[in-house]
């Protein structure tokens, strides 16, 4: 599970790269866990996806471009669906949302989480059955809540007393009884290979467990009887590899569930453990398969329920990254290659922090490969950077590329399906890339690339 010390990932030691990074035996080899399932190298060495050559994709749609392996995405949905067959799997739409993806996840039997009016609009426009939508967010407006009630959204995850009042008033006004979960801040924070358990949490999401407001919120909903309290919700972080954080959070949230039972004699039927399941961004990451995750989470919940003498509630989980992240790679064209005084080679591509902010924002690590051809040249430690006016505009901090990488080559960066297009910006007035879905040798645009006309269309001054 844990192939390295997390700290080593960040150890930047110049031209040698981080300690874990070793020159590969074959610089053209694709590390299987990094790439969508239908990616390979074709007969002449260029990258192919679902039978299509990336050079043809780039020629037709341009670069930079997000390339989605549709069958890979669908397979990941099914893997979660099958692993959590007794439970509900909500795809966290904030990872990446467009109408085509909504239809794909719906067809594969998933539910959908949204966390803004805009995401709800996309879900409804794509025909997602409203009863299969969950609505998140720490500051849902009256307009957003009204829209959710009008649409008949399946459940609303309530985050504050202000929202509770707002939603209760709206539900009374309309004479409806929406299903709600209480978002509980359990004092567990999990990121990558570590988690921290604390007694209290200084963060904006949810009702505090330790401070008693989570219990107070649940009792208020039950006593008022306007909203239907379905259960409790906790989400402990992102890019999590170690399930012990879920163990602590499940224990804490089920203790609260037992307190609610003791106070009001009510057994809440549902429990949502959130998302955050990790994916592989580099050869160092080795994520658990959904079946193992499901087995572990179920065991944890069954154990804690037995301890509290609770019936096992219906579980739900909310994977975003683990569904869409590995199904997509970004295709870039190399513009310049610069050797900086023998310290490091900078390979500049035609996108950057506007299409992938995660490296700058989270110090995230990515991988890359030369995609338009195979090369017989030896490995060169490179840093893949973008075209923005910012020295922190790094896409891939350290990667071995063939030493003959040159302008005009295509470079592909895997694992960019989650939180890249959805967090994309127009910094430097660079148009945001489109998204192409590839399946059975055919590519179709599902999000059109922006144009300069799009940018100017908003500029009405
Ligand atoms: C972001 C988020 C998720 C999804 O997280 P991933 O890391 O993409 O799996 C799930 N639930 C909630 C409440 C979230 O905020």
XYZ file of C-alpha atoms and ligand atoms in Angstrom:
476
model
C 0.000 0.000 0.000
C 2.544 2.485 1.114
C 5.524 2.282 -1.189
C 7.268 5.370 0.118
C 7.253 7.995 2.808
C 4.828 10.715 1.819
C 7.429 13.380 2.516
C 9.744 12.013 -0.133
C 7.226 13.004 -2.773
C 7.929 16.613 -2.035
C 11.669 16.308 -1.716
C 12.939 18.384 -4.600
C 16.607 17.740 -5.092
C 17.346 19.402 -8.378
C 18.400 17.403 -11.395
C 18.243 14.129 -9.511
C 14.525 14.552 -8.834
C 12.793 13.144 -5.771
C 14.447 10.177 -4.097
C 11.870 7.650 -5.314
C 12.196 8.581 -8.957
C 14.536 6.231 -10.833
C 15.262 6.195 -14.551
C 12.966 3.550 -16.043
C 14.431 0.544 -17.889
C 12.249 1.484 -20.864
C 11.288 5.150 -21.101
C 8.463 4.263 -23.528
C 6.782 1.779 -21.169
C 3.332 2.660 -19.832
C 2.883 1.996 -16.113
C -0.468 0.159 -16.170
C -2.101 1.703 -13.082
C -1.542 5.212 -14.451
C -3.333 4.823 -17.772
C -6.942 4.262 -18.826
C -7.587 0.577 -19.512
C -7.753 0.918 -23.282
C -4.494 2.820 -23.700
C -1.534 1.178 -25.451
C 1.327 1.890 -27.806
C 0.505 1.167 -31.432
C 2.730 -0.631 -33.937
C 4.893 2.466 -34.573
C 5.100 3.414 -30.909
C 2.528 6.216 -30.699
C -0.025 6.165 -27.893
C -3.459 4.814 -28.798
C -6.699 4.904 -26.855
C -9.594 2.582 -27.661
C -7.883 1.924 -30.987
C -7.368 5.575 -31.954
C -3.931 7.102 -32.474
C -3.422 10.223 -30.351
C -1.809 11.955 -33.348
C -5.108 11.635 -35.200
C -7.048 12.848 -32.154
C -4.737 15.869 -31.837
C -5.003 16.595 -35.561
C -8.797 16.561 -35.427
C -9.462 18.326 -32.112
C -6.270 20.251 -31.389
C -4.253 20.448 -28.183
C -4.327 20.762 -25.274
C -7.165 18.304 -24.961
C -8.630 16.083 -22.260
C -9.057 12.561 -23.679
C -11.604 10.346 -21.920
C -11.534 6.564 -22.364
C -15.281 6.057 -22.096
C -15.200 2.289 -21.540
C -12.626 2.775 -18.786
C -14.892 5.286 -17.032
C -17.854 2.941 -17.372
C -15.789 0.021 -16.038
C -14.825 2.074 -12.968
C -18.490 2.915 -12.369
C -19.405 -0.771 -12.587
C -16.546 -1.799 -10.310
C -17.890 0.536 -7.603
C -21.493 -0.437 -8.345
C -20.706 -4.168 -8.024
C -18.450 -3.765 -4.991
C -21.065 -1.680 -3.166
C -24.003 -3.655 -4.550
C -26.020 -3.437 -1.330
C -25.245 0.277 -1.005
C -25.552 3.459 -3.057
C -22.652 4.942 -5.001
C -22.906 8.686 -5.602
C -20.507 10.023 -8.211
C -19.127 13.324 -6.852
C -19.868 15.545 -9.828
C -17.489 18.283 -8.780
C -14.589 16.073 -9.942
C -15.810 16.547 -13.519
C -19.300 17.164 -14.754
C -20.833 17.472 -18.195
C -24.013 16.057 -19.650
C -22.352 13.108 -21.393
C -20.665 11.998 -18.172
C -23.934 12.345 -16.238
C -25.573 9.992 -18.751
C -22.655 7.537 -18.538
C -22.714 7.289 -14.755
C -26.522 7.083 -14.706
C -26.498 4.269 -17.277
C -23.970 2.411 -15.131
C -26.264 2.595 -12.112
C -24.636 5.376 -10.098
C -26.256 8.215 -8.201
C -24.919 11.765 -8.432
C -23.758 14.395 -5.944
C -23.879 18.047 -6.888
C -22.794 21.005 -4.787
C -24.059 24.104 -6.578
C -26.973 25.346 -8.633
C -24.798 25.076 -11.742
C -23.964 21.433 -11.138
C -27.628 20.732 -10.420
C -28.566 22.413 -13.709
C -26.136 20.199 -15.653
C -27.449 17.069 -13.912
C -31.068 17.937 -14.651
C -30.287 18.988 -18.227
C -28.727 15.577 -18.793
C -31.874 13.859 -17.547
C -30.492 12.542 -14.267
C -33.515 11.307 -12.282
C -33.794 13.905 -9.474
C -34.430 11.249 -6.841
C -30.934 9.933 -7.594
C -29.280 13.310 -6.892
C -27.729 14.373 -3.591
C -27.211 18.091 -2.940
C -24.138 19.217 -0.987
C -22.609 22.551 -0.070
C -21.950 24.723 2.954
C -23.742 27.784 1.580
C -26.725 26.725 -0.500
C -28.770 29.779 -1.341
C -32.533 30.081 -1.041
C -32.683 29.940 -4.856
C -30.592 26.758 -4.967
C -32.604 25.049 -2.242
C -35.877 26.086 -3.893
C -34.722 24.650 -7.178
C -33.704 21.398 -5.486
C -37.137 21.113 -3.842
C -38.929 21.917 -7.083
C -36.915 19.308 -8.930
C -37.502 16.710 -6.217
C -33.855 16.068 -5.442
C -33.474 12.793 -3.534
C -31.564 14.091 -0.578
C -30.057 17.285 0.720
C -26.987 17.150 2.929
C -27.529 19.882 5.502
C -24.433 21.737 6.622
C -25.484 24.440 9.121
C -28.286 25.664 11.387
C -28.823 28.587 9.004
C -29.443 26.140 6.191
C -31.646 24.015 8.417
C -33.877 27.032 9.096
C -33.859 28.016 5.431
C -34.736 24.540 4.211
C -37.358 23.963 6.891
C -39.107 27.208 5.952
C -39.018 26.386 2.236
C -40.308 22.858 2.804
C -43.163 24.142 4.998
C -44.055 26.733 2.392
C -44.215 24.112 -0.320
C -45.739 21.361 1.767
C -42.964 18.920 0.866
C -40.856 16.652 3.073
C -37.362 16.357 1.587
C -34.958 13.668 2.741
C -31.917 15.094 4.513
C -28.631 13.905 5.914
C -26.755 15.790 8.605
C -23.178 16.506 7.636
C -21.052 15.687 10.644
C -17.553 17.025 11.242
C -15.956 14.014 12.856
C -12.494 15.404 13.577
C -10.701 13.193 11.084
C -8.640 14.633 8.300
C -7.197 12.271 5.755
C -4.910 13.135 2.904
C -2.947 10.622 0.908
C -1.026 8.332 3.243
C -1.805 9.878 6.576
C -4.805 10.808 8.625
C -5.130 12.890 11.768
C -7.815 12.357 14.360
C -8.608 15.342 16.545
C -11.277 16.117 19.110
C -12.518 19.178 17.267
C -12.214 20.465 13.742
C -11.512 24.002 12.676
C -13.072 23.923 9.193
C -16.078 25.263 7.380
C -17.957 22.052 6.608
C -20.581 20.350 8.707
C -21.891 20.246 12.257
C -19.351 19.633 14.967
C -19.568 16.259 16.638
C -17.381 17.092 19.611
C -19.110 20.427 20.246
C -22.563 18.798 20.269
C -24.088 20.721 17.372
C -24.418 17.580 15.212
C -26.603 15.938 17.878
C -28.564 19.164 18.364
C -29.183 19.444 14.602
C -30.379 15.855 14.321
C -32.737 16.214 17.281
C -34.100 19.457 15.919
C -34.923 17.851 12.552
C -36.609 14.926 14.317
C -38.560 17.137 16.720
C -39.751 19.565 14.056
C -40.812 16.727 11.758
C -40.759 18.942 8.639
C -37.727 17.334 7.027
C -37.181 13.600 6.818
C -33.951 12.735 8.616
C -32.478 9.797 6.694
C -29.064 9.633 8.272
C -25.647 11.059 8.996
C -22.887 11.986 6.606
C -19.141 12.350 6.946
C -16.455 13.068 4.388
C -12.935 13.034 5.737
C -10.686 14.150 2.896
C -9.279 13.278 -0.479
C -6.748 11.044 -2.194
C -6.929 8.628 0.753
C -5.067 5.313 0.633
C -5.368 4.268 4.233
C -8.832 3.134 5.410
C -8.015 3.640 9.095
C -9.329 7.207 8.792
C -12.723 5.765 7.795
C -12.568 3.476 10.801
C -12.254 6.417 13.173
C -14.911 8.455 11.368
C -17.385 5.535 11.218
C -16.889 4.867 14.915
C -17.514 8.491 15.816
C -20.517 8.970 13.565
C -22.118 5.700 14.722
C -21.626 6.743 18.332
C -23.671 9.818 17.452
C -26.252 7.614 15.755
C -26.540 5.610 19.006
C -26.998 8.845 20.979
C -29.827 9.849 18.641
C -31.459 6.454 19.165
C -31.085 6.762 22.916
C -32.532 10.290 22.908
C -35.493 9.746 20.559
C -35.790 6.013 19.978
C -35.119 6.443 16.274
C -32.770 4.290 14.218
C -31.621 6.323 11.204
C -31.732 4.164 8.064
C -28.779 5.593 6.100
C -25.077 6.336 6.623
C -22.860 8.116 4.125
C -19.105 7.709 4.520
C -18.162 10.214 1.803
C -15.536 9.835 -0.887
C -11.869 10.591 -1.198
C -10.569 7.231 -2.402
C -7.063 7.623 -3.795
C -5.856 6.990 -7.337
C -2.414 6.508 -8.874
C -0.762 9.696 -10.116
C 2.753 8.271 -10.181
C 4.288 4.800 -10.174
C 4.539 5.143 -6.374
C 0.787 5.064 -5.792
C -0.973 1.748 -5.392
C -4.676 2.341 -4.708
C -7.057 -0.306 -3.379
C -9.588 -1.788 -5.801
C -13.253 -0.923 -5.080
C -14.053 -4.469 -3.886
C -11.369 -4.268 -1.173
C -12.572 -0.804 -0.171
C -16.159 -2.017 0.049
C -15.175 -5.075 2.102
C -13.150 -2.978 4.522
C -15.765 -0.238 4.944
C -18.562 -2.762 5.447
C -16.521 -4.649 8.028
C -15.773 -1.430 9.900
C -19.450 -0.413 9.918
C -20.676 -3.872 10.947
C -18.158 -3.975 13.779
C -19.082 -0.512 15.092
C -22.817 -1.192 14.745
C -22.459 -4.398 16.738
C -20.596 -2.463 19.428
C -23.399 0.133 19.623
C -26.173 -2.467 19.165
C -27.386 -0.664 16.061
C -28.881 -2.251 12.963
C -26.475 -1.804 10.019
C -27.729 1.212 8.034
C -27.820 1.405 4.258
C -24.409 2.735 3.266
C -23.510 5.227 0.616
C -20.150 6.389 -0.673
C -19.228 9.323 -2.894
C -16.232 8.639 -5.117
C -15.348 11.395 -7.579
C -11.662 11.169 -8.343
C -11.611 7.356 -8.295
C -14.293 7.207 -11.006
C -13.140 9.844 -13.472
C -9.518 10.627 -12.565
C -7.757 7.643 -14.135
C -10.103 7.529 -17.164
C -8.649 10.722 -18.648
C -5.275 11.920 -19.856
C -4.349 15.370 -21.111
C -2.716 15.605 -24.494
C -0.312 18.518 -25.002
C 2.045 19.602 -27.748
C 5.612 20.474 -26.825
C 6.563 24.026 -27.786
C 10.043 24.518 -26.363
C 12.723 22.422 -24.671
C 15.160 24.322 -22.492
C 18.178 23.001 -20.655
C 18.852 25.333 -17.750
C 22.582 25.239 -17.062
C 22.645 21.497 -16.642
C 20.336 21.776 -13.610
C 17.095 20.766 -15.222
C 15.391 20.420 -18.574
C 12.149 22.333 -18.957
C 9.694 20.971 -21.494
C 7.039 23.618 -22.190
C 3.624 22.509 -23.387
C 0.711 24.442 -24.861
C -1.432 24.430 -21.683
C -0.469 24.455 -18.017
C -1.916 25.742 -14.768
C -5.105 26.872 -16.540
C -5.997 23.250 -17.383
C -4.314 21.614 -14.376
C -4.040 23.750 -11.254
C -3.470 20.784 -8.957
C 0.321 20.811 -9.152
C 0.482 24.468 -8.132
C -2.450 24.308 -5.698
C -1.764 21.029 -3.906
C 1.836 20.308 -4.807
C 0.395 17.290 -6.623
C 2.647 14.856 -8.452
C 1.893 13.715 -11.974
C 3.533 11.545 -14.610
C 3.962 12.029 -18.345
C 4.962 10.115 -21.428
C 6.055 10.989 -24.934
C 2.844 10.154 -26.789
C 3.356 10.814 -30.503
C 6.152 8.281 -30.925
C 8.397 5.833 -29.140
C 12.026 6.814 -28.779
C 15.300 4.921 -28.644
C 16.945 7.776 -26.725
C 17.879 7.394 -23.070
C 15.856 8.877 -20.205
C 16.140 12.575 -19.405
C 14.829 14.002 -16.146
C 12.434 16.718 -17.255
C 10.005 19.177 -15.742
C 6.862 19.664 -17.813
C 5.714 23.282 -17.554
C 2.946 25.334 -19.104
C 2.802 28.554 -21.078
C 1.490 30.857 -18.350
C 3.207 33.907 -16.905
C 3.924 32.322 -13.563
C 7.005 30.386 -12.533
C 4.809 28.031 -10.473
C 3.095 26.982 -13.708
C 4.249 23.382 -13.474
C 2.291 20.415 -14.823
C 4.655 17.570 -13.935
C 7.375 18.334 -11.426
C 9.716 15.481 -12.346
C 9.468 12.827 -15.033
C 11.833 10.886 -17.232
C 11.161 11.612 -20.884
C 13.289 10.418 -23.807
C 16.314 12.702 -24.181
C 15.343 13.560 -27.758
C 11.977 15.112 -26.784
C 11.475 18.076 -29.083
C 9.059 20.793 -30.224
C 6.112 19.286 -32.079
C 6.074 16.104 -29.990
C 2.884 15.214 -28.156
C 3.148 14.576 -24.443
C 0.355 12.880 -22.472
C -0.257 13.350 -18.733
C -2.451 10.635 -17.168
C -4.810 10.876 -14.210
C -6.240 14.278 -15.168
C -9.938 13.395 -15.209
C -10.699 14.789 -11.762
C -10.344 18.411 -10.626
C -8.535 19.522 -13.794
C -11.206 20.562 -16.316
C -13.578 21.293 -13.429
C -11.024 23.671 -11.877
C -9.767 25.080 -15.179
C -9.400 28.830 -15.562
C -8.843 31.365 -18.298
C -5.673 32.724 -16.770
C -3.746 34.720 -19.395
C -6.894 34.506 -21.520
C -5.962 30.996 -22.526
C -9.122 29.219 -23.722
C -10.000 26.119 -21.706
C -9.450 22.795 -23.504
C -12.272 20.576 -24.677
C -12.998 16.998 -23.682
C -13.158 14.160 -26.177
C -14.705 10.777 -25.348
C -13.150 7.843 -27.201
C -14.856 4.488 -27.539
C -14.474 1.611 -30.019
C -12.146 3.553 -32.291
C -14.380 6.626 -32.443
C -13.856 10.018 -30.837
C -16.592 12.501 -30.070
C -16.389 15.900 -28.510
C -18.342 16.060 -25.248
C -17.103 19.481 -24.140
C -16.137 21.851 -26.917
C -12.774 23.625 -26.590
C -13.161 27.300 -25.823
C -12.246 29.816 -28.471
C -11.071 33.391 -28.299
C -14.569 34.314 -29.465
C -15.941 32.649 -26.332
C -13.637 34.768 -24.214
C -14.587 37.961 -26.035
C -18.281 37.090 -25.897
C -18.221 37.601 -22.131
C -16.345 40.866 -22.413
C -19.250 43.237 -22.929
C -17.691 46.507 -21.787
C -15.244 16.256 -2.883
C -16.194 15.395 -2.185
C -16.297 14.056 -2.571
C -15.438 13.419 -3.620
O -14.095 13.370 -3.282
P -13.089 12.537 -4.210
O -11.759 12.785 -3.611
O -13.195 13.092 -5.599
O -13.526 11.109 -4.168
C -17.252 13.291 -1.929
N -18.065 13.817 -0.973
C -17.983 15.105 -0.600
C -18.890 15.611 0.436
C -17.052 15.933 -1.187
O -16.970 17.214 -0.801
